[in-house]
């Protein structure tokens, strides 16, 4: 296996915090615009649908599938009254389409019946919706409700490990570990930027360490 340029030493919280500060400073230089890769146009409902579709699917494909999807179903009410078989077909390219279509329609019905068609803004209620776990809830809080959170998706987990920020791999443990070392107001932006680094250099297979701006971060 190829040797990675980022060591993952077992450091105390203080040096991990210093390391995280250094990494984020570099990430800010590299990616000044920390933006969600999902093109949801600022609409909470759209982000919720797209986040649900993104499980085991690329953001690029979710964006492609979502354009015609939101033309066919322009709002929560349209999803709530959709025919399940048609919705399944519309989201099929994203994979796991039966489960995703059902949870999206069930969520639309819950929002229509109990929340006036609006996406709730508190974490506990978000987590009670079908198919919504901490990753999606935190993404929603940070990107549409102005409450930054750690979003421990597969890229974030991989990069946090390779950059020596945590040895954890379980999403909720990675979230707790990063919460301790990334300032609250920067948590969402940090996660967006680390995903961009993962896409450009630190891919799951064949990371491009020789060209990576982080290769000497530990020195
Ligand atoms: S690609 Fe960059 S961040 Fe990833 S392991 Fe290599 S040097 Fe580290």
mmCIF file of N, CA and C and ligand atoms in Angstrom, residues 2-7 158-159 162-163 197-198 200-203 206-217, ligand 1:
data_model
loop_
_atom_site.group_PDB
_atom_site.id
_atom_site.type_symbol
_atom_site.label_atom_id
_atom_site.label_comp_id
_atom_site.label_asym_id
_atom_site.label_seq_id
_atom_site.Cartn_x
_atom_site.Cartn_y
_atom_site.Cartn_z
ATOM 1 N N UNK A 2 0.445 2.223 -0.747
ATOM 2 C CA UNK A 2 1.189 3.471 -0.869
ATOM 3 C C UNK A 2 1.310 4.171 0.497
ATOM 4 N N UNK A 3 2.509 4.672 0.792
ATOM 5 C CA UNK A 3 2.686 5.359 2.070
ATOM 6 C C UNK A 3 2.142 6.787 1.972
ATOM 7 N N UNK A 4 1.309 7.150 2.928
ATOM 8 C CA UNK A 4 0.729 8.485 2.894
ATOM 9 C C UNK A 4 1.688 9.494 3.501
ATOM 10 N N UNK A 5 1.598 10.744 3.050
ATOM 11 C CA UNK A 5 2.485 11.775 3.552
ATOM 12 C C UNK A 5 2.014 12.379 4.870
ATOM 13 N N UNK A 6 0.751 12.187 5.225
ATOM 14 C CA UNK A 6 0.277 12.719 6.497
ATOM 15 C C UNK A 6 0.426 11.650 7.560
ATOM 16 N N UNK A 7 1.275 11.850 8.529
ATOM 17 C CA UNK A 7 1.324 10.870 9.619
ATOM 18 C C UNK A 7 0.111 11.063 10.525
ATOM 19 N N UNK A 158 -12.395 10.071 6.563
ATOM 20 C CA UNK A 158 -11.109 9.649 5.973
ATOM 21 C C UNK A 158 -10.027 10.710 6.173
ATOM 22 N N UNK A 159 -10.357 11.944 5.856
ATOM 23 C CA UNK A 159 -9.376 13.034 5.956
ATOM 24 C C UNK A 159 -8.981 13.313 7.402
ATOM 25 N N UNK A 162 -6.451 10.685 8.257
ATOM 26 C CA UNK A 162 -5.166 10.832 7.568
ATOM 27 C C UNK A 162 -4.399 12.059 8.031
ATOM 28 N N UNK A 163 -5.137 13.098 8.406
ATOM 29 C CA UNK A 163 -4.485 14.326 8.859
ATOM 30 C C UNK A 163 -4.148 14.280 10.352
ATOM 31 N N UNK A 197 -10.654 19.170 -0.290
ATOM 32 C CA UNK A 197 -9.297 18.617 -0.309
ATOM 33 C C UNK A 197 -9.334 17.125 -0.648
ATOM 34 N N UNK A 198 -10.314 16.438 -0.087
ATOM 35 C CA UNK A 198 -10.455 15.006 -0.357
ATOM 36 C C UNK A 198 -10.711 14.727 -1.830
ATOM 37 N N UNK A 200 -9.892 16.739 -4.371
ATOM 38 C CA UNK A 200 -8.806 17.172 -5.245
ATOM 39 C C UNK A 200 -7.524 16.352 -5.051
ATOM 40 N N UNK A 201 -7.202 16.028 -3.796
ATOM 41 C CA UNK A 201 -5.920 15.356 -3.546
ATOM 42 C C UNK A 201 -6.061 14.038 -2.777
ATOM 43 N N UNK A 202 -6.869 14.088 -1.725
ATOM 44 C CA UNK A 202 -6.841 12.967 -0.777
ATOM 45 C C UNK A 202 -7.980 11.996 -1.032
ATOM 46 N N UNK A 203 -7.976 11.450 -2.243
ATOM 47 C CA UNK A 203 -9.026 10.501 -2.616
ATOM 48 C C UNK A 203 -8.866 9.204 -1.817
ATOM 49 N N UNK A 206 -5.588 5.918 -4.162
ATOM 50 C CA UNK A 206 -4.536 6.702 -4.808
ATOM 51 C C UNK A 206 -4.532 8.191 -4.454
ATOM 52 N N UNK A 207 -4.381 8.524 -3.195
ATOM 53 C CA UNK A 207 -4.268 9.941 -2.841
ATOM 54 C C UNK A 207 -3.017 10.545 -3.471
ATOM 55 N N UNK A 208 -3.132 11.797 -3.879
ATOM 56 C CA UNK A 208 -2.038 12.450 -4.579
ATOM 57 C C UNK A 208 -1.142 13.214 -3.592
ATOM 58 N N UNK A 209 -0.452 12.448 -2.740
ATOM 59 C CA UNK A 209 0.321 13.062 -1.651
ATOM 60 C C UNK A 209 1.439 13.969 -2.183
ATOM 61 N N UNK A 210 2.083 13.567 -3.249
ATOM 62 C CA UNK A 210 3.224 14.349 -3.747
ATOM 63 C C UNK A 210 2.813 15.767 -4.127
ATOM 64 N N UNK A 211 1.604 15.917 -4.639
ATOM 65 C CA UNK A 211 1.133 17.246 -5.064
ATOM 66 C C UNK A 211 0.312 17.965 -3.994
ATOM 67 N N UNK A 212 0.052 17.286 -2.893
ATOM 68 C CA UNK A 212 -0.903 17.811 -1.907
ATOM 69 C C UNK A 212 -0.292 18.936 -1.053
ATOM 70 N N UNK A 213 -0.983 20.050 -0.910
ATOM 71 C CA UNK A 213 -0.480 21.161 -0.091
ATOM 72 C C UNK A 213 -0.353 20.803 1.396
ATOM 73 N N UNK A 214 -0.946 19.701 1.807
ATOM 74 C CA UNK A 214 -0.879 19.308 3.215
ATOM 75 C C UNK A 214 0.301 18.393 3.512
ATOM 76 N N UNK A 215 1.091 18.083 2.515
ATOM 77 C CA UNK A 215 2.075 17.009 2.715
ATOM 78 C C UNK A 215 3.113 17.343 3.786
ATOM 79 N N UNK A 216 3.364 18.630 4.023
ATOM 80 C CA UNK A 216 4.347 18.984 5.042
ATOM 81 C C UNK A 216 3.705 19.630 6.264
ATOM 82 N N UNK A 217 2.430 19.408 6.431
ATOM 83 C CA UNK A 217 1.696 20.104 7.494
ATOM 84 C C UNK A 217 2.228 19.726 8.881
HETATM 85 S S1 LIG B 1 -3.287 13.457 -0.052
HETATM 86 FE FE1 LIG B 1 -2.613 15.135 1.282
HETATM 87 S S2 LIG B 1 -3.984 15.077 3.067
HETATM 88 FE FE2 LIG B 1 -4.156 13.115 2.009
HETATM 89 S S3 LIG B 1 -2.709 11.747 3.059
HETATM 90 FE FE3 LIG B 1 -1.650 12.643 1.252
HETATM 91 S S4 LIG B 1 -0.600 14.463 2.037
HETATM 92 FE FE4 LIG B 1 -2.144 13.870 3.563
#
